mmCIF file of C-alpha atoms in Angstrom:
data_model
loop_
_atom_site.group_PDB
_atom_site.id
_atom_site.type_symbol
_atom_site.label_atom_id
_atom_site.label_comp_id
_atom_site.label_asym_id
_atom_site.label_seq_id
_atom_site.Cartn_x
_atom_site.Cartn_y
_atom_site.Cartn_z
ATOM 1 C CA MET A 160 0.000 0.000 0.000
ATOM 2 C CA ALA A 161 1.270 3.513 -0.806
ATOM 3 C CA ASP A 162 2.695 5.605 2.014
ATOM 4 C CA SER A 163 0.422 8.333 3.344
ATOM 5 C CA VAL A 164 1.410 11.982 3.070
ATOM 6 C CA PRO A 165 0.337 14.906 5.291
ATOM 7 C CA VAL A 166 -2.169 17.314 3.737
ATOM 8 C CA ARG A 167 -2.978 20.600 5.480
ATOM 9 C CA CYS A 168 -6.540 21.850 5.090
ATOM 10 C CA PRO A 169 -6.528 25.440 3.746
ATOM 11 C CA THR A 170 -9.689 26.246 5.716
ATOM 12 C CA CYS A 171 -9.130 24.976 9.280
ATOM 13 C CA ARG A 172 -5.359 24.316 8.971
ATOM 14 C CA ARG A 173 -5.814 20.787 10.304
ATOM 15 C CA GLU A 174 -3.237 18.301 9.004
ATOM 16 C CA ASN A 175 -4.734 15.082 7.618
ATOM 17 C CA ALA A 176 -3.036 11.893 6.449
ATOM 18 C CA PHE A 177 -3.745 11.106 2.781
ATOM 19 C CA THR A 178 -2.938 7.850 0.988
ATOM 20 C CA PRO A 179 -2.463 8.294 -2.793
ATOM 21 C CA PRO A 180 -4.897 6.139 -4.798
ATOM 22 C CA THR A 181 -3.677 3.172 -6.846
ATOM 23 C CA PHE A 182 -5.131 2.225 -10.234
ATOM 24 C CA PRO A 183 -4.539 -0.783 -12.511
ATOM 25 C CA CYS A 184 -2.525 0.255 -15.590
ATOM 26 C CA ALA A 185 -3.360 -1.267 -18.971
ATOM 27 C CA CYS A 186 -0.229 -3.422 -18.602
ATOM 28 C CA GLY A 187 -1.648 -4.897 -15.373
ATOM 29 C CA ALA A 188 0.787 -3.215 -12.993
ATOM 30 C CA PRO A 189 -0.597 -1.181 -10.066
ATOM 31 C CA LEU A 190 -0.041 2.540 -10.650
ATOM 32 C CA THR A 191 0.027 4.830 -7.611
ATOM 33 C CA LEU A 192 -0.498 8.523 -8.321
ATOM 34 C CA PRO A 193 2.772 10.370 -7.534
ATOM 35 C CA VAL A 194 1.527 12.978 -5.082
ATOM 36 C CA LEU A 195 3.778 16.044 -5.065
ATOM 37 C CA ARG A 196 5.301 16.196 -1.580
ATOM 38 C CA GLY A 197 5.197 19.737 -0.280
ATOM 39 C CA GLY A 198 2.611 20.715 -2.888
ATOM 40 C CA VAL A 199 -0.178 23.082 -1.889
ATOM 41 C CA PRO A 200 -3.657 21.469 -1.947
ATOM 42 C CA VAL A 201 -6.371 23.471 -3.707
ATOM 43 C CA GLU A 202 -9.885 23.702 -2.303
ATOM 44 C CA ILE A 203 -12.517 22.447 -4.756
ATOM 45 C CA LEU A 204 -15.228 25.068 -5.103
ATOM 46 C CA HIS A 205 -16.408 24.272 -8.631
ATOM 47 C CA ARG A 206 -15.791 21.003 -10.443
ATOM 48 C CA THR A 207 -14.784 20.873 -14.086
ATOM 49 C CA TRP A 208 -14.141 17.780 -16.184
ATOM 50 C CA GLN A 209 -10.685 18.923 -17.260
ATOM 51 C CA ALA A 210 -9.473 19.685 -13.720
ATOM 52 C CA SER A 211 -10.702 16.305 -12.469
ATOM 53 C CA TRP A 212 -8.037 14.376 -14.417
ATOM 54 C CA VAL A 213 -4.233 14.191 -14.295
ATOM 55 C CA GLU A 214 -1.670 12.640 -16.639
ATOM 56 C CA VAL A 215 0.585 10.018 -15.048
ATOM 57 C CA ARG A 216 3.130 7.694 -16.636
ATOM 58 C CA CYS A 217 3.378 4.046 -15.574
ATOM 59 C CA GLU A 218 6.867 3.243 -14.310
ATOM 60 C CA VAL A 219 6.576 -0.358 -15.525
ATOM 61 C CA CYS A 220 5.494 0.007 -19.172
ATOM 62 C CA GLY A 221 5.994 3.751 -19.766
ATOM 63 C CA ARG A 222 2.383 4.256 -20.859
ATOM 64 C CA GLN A 223 1.002 7.723 -20.083
ATOM 65 C CA ASP A 224 -2.725 7.938 -19.341
ATOM 66 C CA GLU A 225 -5.217 10.235 -17.647
ATOM 67 C CA TRP A 226 -6.422 9.256 -14.165
ATOM 68 C CA PRO A 227 -8.879 10.834 -11.681
ATOM 69 C CA ALA A 228 -7.152 13.655 -9.828
ATOM 70 C CA PRO A 229 -6.605 12.732 -6.150
ATOM 71 C CA GLU A 230 -8.908 14.440 -3.662
ATOM 72 C CA SER A 231 -9.026 14.561 0.122
ATOM 73 C CA GLY A 232 -11.825 15.552 2.486
ATOM 74 C CA CYS A 233 -11.321 17.237 5.858
ATOM 75 C CA ALA A 234 -13.497 16.868 8.946
ATOM 76 C CA CYS A 235 -14.447 20.537 8.612
ATOM 77 C CA GLY A 236 -16.166 19.754 5.300
ATOM 78 C CA THR A 237 -13.514 21.153 2.953
ATOM 79 C CA VAL A 238 -12.564 19.014 -0.050
ATOM 80 C CA VAL A 239 -9.199 19.667 -1.681
ATOM 81 C CA ARG A 240 -7.446 18.478 -4.820
ATOM 82 C CA ILE A 241 -3.935 17.126 -4.158
ATOM 83 C CA PRO A 242 -1.217 18.221 -6.635
ATOM 84 C CA VAL A 243 0.493 15.439 -8.572
ATOM 85 C CA ALA A 244 4.113 15.450 -9.758
ATOM 86 C CA PRO A 245 4.207 16.163 -13.508
ATOM 87 C CA ALA A 246 5.128 13.240 -15.727
ATOM 88 C CA PRO A 247 8.759 13.452 -16.929
ATOM 89 C CA PRO A 248 9.325 13.736 -20.682
ATOM 90 C CA GLN A 249 9.563 10.308 -22.295
ATOM 91 C CA PRO A 250 12.894 9.576 -24.038
ATOM 92 C CA PRO A 251 12.878 8.227 -27.608
ATOM 93 C CA PRO A 252 12.681 4.412 -27.684
ATOM 94 C CA ASN A 253 16.023 2.602 -27.327
ATOM 95 C CA PHE A 254 17.891 5.859 -26.652
ATOM 96 C CA PRO A 255 19.282 6.294 -23.116
ATOM 97 C CA SER A 256 20.136 9.633 -21.561
ATOM 98 C CA SER A 257 23.630 9.458 -23.094
ATOM 99 C CA GLY A 258 22.128 10.020 -26.551
ATOM 100 C CA ARG A 259 23.613 6.810 -28.040
ATOM 101 C CA PRO A 260 21.408 3.859 -29.017
ATOM 102 C CA ALA A 261 21.268 1.222 -26.327
ATOM 103 C CA ALA A 262 22.473 -2.252 -27.174
ATOM 104 C CA PRO A 263 19.682 -4.823 -27.235
ATOM 105 C CA ASN A 264 19.509 -7.106 -24.211
ATOM 106 C CA PRO A 265 18.154 -10.504 -25.310
ATOM 107 C CA ALA A 266 18.189 -11.856 -21.752
ATOM 108 C CA ALA A 267 16.032 -9.019 -20.476
ATOM 109 C CA ALA A 268 13.580 -9.437 -23.337
ATOM 110 C CA ALA A 269 13.307 -13.187 -22.843
ATOM 111 C CA SER A 270 12.851 -13.296 -19.087
ATOM 112 C CA PRO A 271 9.761 -11.807 -17.396
ATOM 113 C CA SER A 272 10.163 -9.419 -14.516
ATOM 114 C CA PRO A 273 9.755 -10.711 -10.937
ATOM 115 C CA THR A 274 6.539 -8.751 -10.682
ATOM 116 C CA ALA A 275 5.044 -10.611 -13.629
ATOM 117 C CA GLU A 276 5.935 -13.939 -12.015
ATOM 118 C CA THR A 277 4.639 -13.189 -8.544
ATOM 119 C CA SER A 278 1.580 -11.026 -9.137
ATOM 120 C CA HIS A 279 -1.685 -12.139 -10.722
ATOM 121 C CA ALA A 280 -2.367 -8.458 -11.483
ATOM 122 C CA SER A 281 0.101 -8.629 -14.382
ATOM 123 C CA LEU A 282 -1.906 -11.452 -15.977
ATOM 124 C CA ARG A 283 -5.196 -9.565 -16.010
ATOM 125 C CA PRO A 284 -6.323 -7.252 -18.812
ATOM 126 C CA ALA A 285 -6.998 -3.615 -18.000
ATOM 127 C CA PHE A 286 -10.145 -3.049 -15.967
ATOM 128 C CA ARG A 287 -12.917 -1.310 -17.908
ATOM 129 C CA PRO A 288 -14.779 0.955 -15.493
ATOM 130 C CA VAL A 289 -18.500 1.690 -15.507
ATOM 131 C CA THR A 290 -19.271 5.408 -15.229
ATOM 132 C CA ILE A 291 -21.302 6.056 -12.064
ATOM 133 C CA ARG A 292 -24.422 8.168 -12.411
ATOM 134 C CA THR A 293 -26.834 6.284 -10.147
ATOM 135 C CA ALA A 294 -26.726 3.999 -7.101
ATOM 136 C CA ARG A 295 -27.354 1.044 -9.412
ATOM 137 C CA ASP A 296 -24.235 1.985 -11.388
ATOM 138 C CA CYS A 297 -22.199 1.675 -8.164
ATOM 139 C CA VAL A 298 -23.296 -1.922 -7.725
ATOM 140 C CA THR A 299 -22.614 -2.665 -11.409
ATOM 141 C CA ALA A 300 -19.114 -1.202 -11.132
ATOM 142 C CA ALA A 301 -18.372 -3.277 -8.022
ATOM 143 C CA GLU A 302 -19.717 -6.417 -9.710
ATOM 144 C CA GLN A 303 -17.514 -5.898 -12.776
ATOM 145 C CA TYR A 304 -14.503 -5.193 -10.576
ATOM 146 C CA LEU A 305 -14.910 -8.422 -8.594
ATOM 147 C CA LYS A 306 -15.215 -10.359 -11.856
ATOM 148 C CA TRP A 307 -12.021 -8.648 -13.015
ATOM 149 C CA LEU A 308 -10.350 -9.867 -9.814
ATOM 150 C CA GLY A 309 -11.303 -13.446 -10.686
ATOM 151 C CA TYR A 310 -14.701 -13.987 -9.043
ATOM 152 C CA ALA A 311 -16.307 -14.942 -12.334
ATOM 153 C CA ASP A 312 -19.724 -16.011 -10.998
ATOM 154 C CA VAL A 313 -20.366 -13.017 -8.760
ATOM 155 C CA ALA A 314 -23.886 -11.631 -9.189
ATOM 156 C CA ARG A 315 -26.357 -9.304 -7.504
ATOM 157 C CA THR A 316 -28.521 -10.711 -4.766
ATOM 158 C CA LYS A 317 -32.130 -11.004 -5.900
ATOM 159 C CA GLU A 318 -33.307 -8.962 -2.935
ATOM 160 C CA ARG A 319 -31.048 -6.897 -0.708
ATOM 161 C CA THR A 320 -31.269 -8.420 2.748
ATOM 162 C CA ALA A 321 -31.274 -6.538 6.031
ATOM 163 C CA SER A 322 -27.579 -7.384 6.326
ATOM 164 C CA GLY A 323 -26.913 -5.283 3.238
ATOM 165 C CA VAL A 324 -25.176 -7.876 1.040
ATOM 166 C CA ASP A 325 -25.423 -6.696 -2.572
ATOM 167 C CA LEU A 326 -23.186 -9.196 -4.384
ATOM 168 C CA ARG A 327 -22.442 -12.881 -3.909
ATOM 169 C CA GLY A 328 -20.181 -15.315 -5.676
ATOM 170 C CA THR A 329 -18.117 -18.389 -4.977
ATOM 171 C CA GLY A 330 -15.868 -17.403 -2.086
ATOM 172 C CA VAL A 331 -16.946 -13.753 -1.910
ATOM 173 C CA VAL A 332 -19.695 -11.476 -0.551
ATOM 174 C CA ALA A 333 -19.732 -7.720 -1.073
ATOM 175 C CA GLN A 334 -21.635 -4.668 0.028
ATOM 176 C CA VAL A 335 -21.870 -1.392 -1.871
ATOM 177 C CA ASP A 336 -22.623 1.900 -0.110
ATOM 178 C CA PRO A 337 -23.685 4.458 -2.767
ATOM 179 C CA THR A 338 -24.688 7.147 -0.256
ATOM 180 C CA THR A 339 -22.908 10.453 0.283
ATOM 181 C CA ARG A 340 -22.118 9.718 3.958
ATOM 182 C CA ALA A 341 -19.083 7.841 5.209
ATOM 183 C CA THR A 342 -19.650 4.119 5.771
ATOM 184 C CA GLN A 343 -20.072 3.333 9.476
ATOM 185 C CA LEU A 344 -18.568 0.696 11.787
ATOM 186 C CA ARG A 345 -21.752 -1.382 12.072
ATOM 187 C CA GLU A 346 -21.902 -1.930 8.311
ATOM 188 C CA ILE A 347 -18.326 -3.217 8.258
ATOM 189 C CA GLU A 348 -18.970 -5.673 11.084
ATOM 190 C CA CYS A 349 -22.255 -6.914 9.589
ATOM 191 C CA LEU A 350 -20.603 -7.626 6.251
ATOM 192 C CA TRP A 351 -17.714 -9.412 7.968
ATOM 193 C CA LEU A 352 -20.186 -11.656 9.813
ATOM 194 C CA ASN A 353 -21.886 -12.463 6.503
ATOM 195 C CA GLY A 354 -18.545 -13.456 5.028
ATOM 196 C CA LEU A 355 -17.782 -15.576 8.089
ATOM 197 C CA ASN A 356 -21.169 -17.301 7.814
ATOM 198 C CA ASP A 357 -20.589 -18.071 4.102
ATOM 199 C CA SER A 358 -16.906 -19.008 4.566
ATOM 200 C CA ALA A 359 -16.149 -16.268 2.031
ATOM 201 C CA ILE A 360 -14.051 -13.136 1.806
ATOM 202 C CA ALA A 361 -16.058 -9.978 2.510
ATOM 203 C CA VAL A 362 -15.337 -6.887 0.379
ATOM 204 C CA PHE A 363 -16.762 -3.403 0.891
ATOM 205 C CA PHE A 364 -17.191 -0.655 -1.731
ATOM 206 C CA SER A 365 -18.117 2.881 -0.661
ATOM 207 C CA LEU A 366 -18.714 6.043 -2.660
ATOM 208 C CA ALA A 367 -18.060 8.465 0.212
ATOM 209 C CA GLY A 368 -15.304 6.667 2.116
ATOM 210 C CA TYR A 369 -15.273 5.287 5.660
ATOM 211 C CA ALA A 370 -15.559 6.576 9.209
ATOM 212 C CA ARG A 371 -12.299 6.337 11.139
ATOM 213 C CA ASP A 372 -13.484 3.575 13.469
ATOM 214 C CA ALA A 373 -14.918 1.643 10.519
ATOM 215 C CA ARG A 374 -11.572 1.821 8.737
ATOM 216 C CA SER A 375 -9.677 0.667 11.850
ATOM 217 C CA ARG A 376 -12.052 -2.253 12.405
ATOM 218 C CA ALA A 377 -11.737 -3.359 8.776
ATOM 219 C CA ASP A 378 -7.953 -3.413 9.180
ATOM 220 C CA GLU A 379 -8.311 -5.588 12.292
ATOM 221 C CA LEU A 380 -10.653 -7.978 10.463
ATOM 222 C CA HIS A 381 -8.475 -7.981 7.334
ATOM 223 C CA LEU A 382 -11.497 -6.873 5.301
ATOM 224 C CA PRO A 383 -10.672 -5.192 1.953
ATOM 225 C CA LEU A 384 -12.071 -1.663 1.574
ATOM 226 C CA PHE A 385 -12.463 0.206 -1.701
ATOM 227 C CA VAL A 386 -13.728 3.689 -2.507
ATOM 228 C CA MET A 387 -15.489 4.408 -5.783
ATOM 229 C CA ASP A 388 -14.918 7.468 -7.910
ATOM 230 C CA LEU A 389 -17.368 8.659 -10.547
ATOM 231 C CA THR A 390 -15.383 6.965 -13.315
ATOM 232 C CA GLY A 391 -16.350 3.644 -11.732
ATOM 233 C CA THR A 392 -12.795 2.614 -10.850
ATOM 234 C CA PRO A 393 -12.564 1.273 -7.279
ATOM 235 C CA GLN A 394 -9.501 2.442 -5.355
ATOM 236 C CA PRO A 395 -7.972 0.396 -2.505
ATOM 237 C CA VAL A 396 -8.139 1.972 0.944
ATOM 238 C CA ASN A 397 -6.222 -0.541 3.079
ATOM 239 C CA ASP A 398 -3.600 -3.286 2.865
ATOM 240 C CA PRO A 399 -6.122 -6.144 2.452
ATOM 241 C CA ALA A 400 -7.514 -4.349 -0.613
ATOM 242 C CA ASP A 401 -4.006 -3.996 -2.070
ATOM 243 C CA GLU A 402 -3.430 -7.712 -1.517
ATOM 244 C CA LEU A 403 -6.724 -8.551 -3.227
ATOM 245 C CA ILE A 404 -5.700 -6.511 -6.278
ATOM 246 C CA LYS A 405 -2.290 -8.157 -6.374
ATOM 247 C CA TYR A 406 -3.377 -11.773 -6.040
ATOM 248 C CA GLY A 407 -7.065 -11.724 -6.999
ATOM 249 C CA ALA A 408 -9.399 -14.621 -6.313
ATOM 250 C CA ALA A 409 -6.560 -17.100 -6.858
ATOM 251 C CA GLY A 410 -4.758 -15.802 -3.784
ATOM 252 C CA ARG A 411 -7.661 -16.269 -1.360
#
């Protein structure tokens, strides 16, 4: 999981810990947004489509894509956009910084990297997100994401039970909170009990994030937490979520 960085709220001056989001690159490698340390966060007063995206280059394959700009909310209600380090200019292919063509390395081309050998993430195609416009879209995005992780038979429950389980599959149960309030402790514990009862991993997806005690309890229970952005790409919140992305259903 990426290291957290301190972010000072421009309104109340409170310092909050922020963990940069991680996305799956098209090559399969996890890509963590390179938050600019020491950068000044900007309060979001009006949202625009252009300002909501940043260009970041994958360190593994060199691909440069646009990703949702990282945001952080403060307890005082202020939401800020976190500055990201600009992507360095990409050198011409096969030309190192010395300016002379690099000699081909057959051994490097023939042998896969250690990451490709140890991580199931490198074997998966790029995740195709579902744009979120409604609460139903949140559940659809979570369903597609779990299938992408290897839970091929995951499907919506026919009727949402009082426990709140929205998705079930072989070895997995999931709940999706599409509300604009932070997910509470009770919801985390209820989902964990459902997973325990079904002998399955429990996974939580939230649109608005998690209360502090809910996050701490999920860490204790080793329950993966994800937050959803409006592009429909779930972002890991804790170490269990990072592990789930890395190993998928095959690692459970």
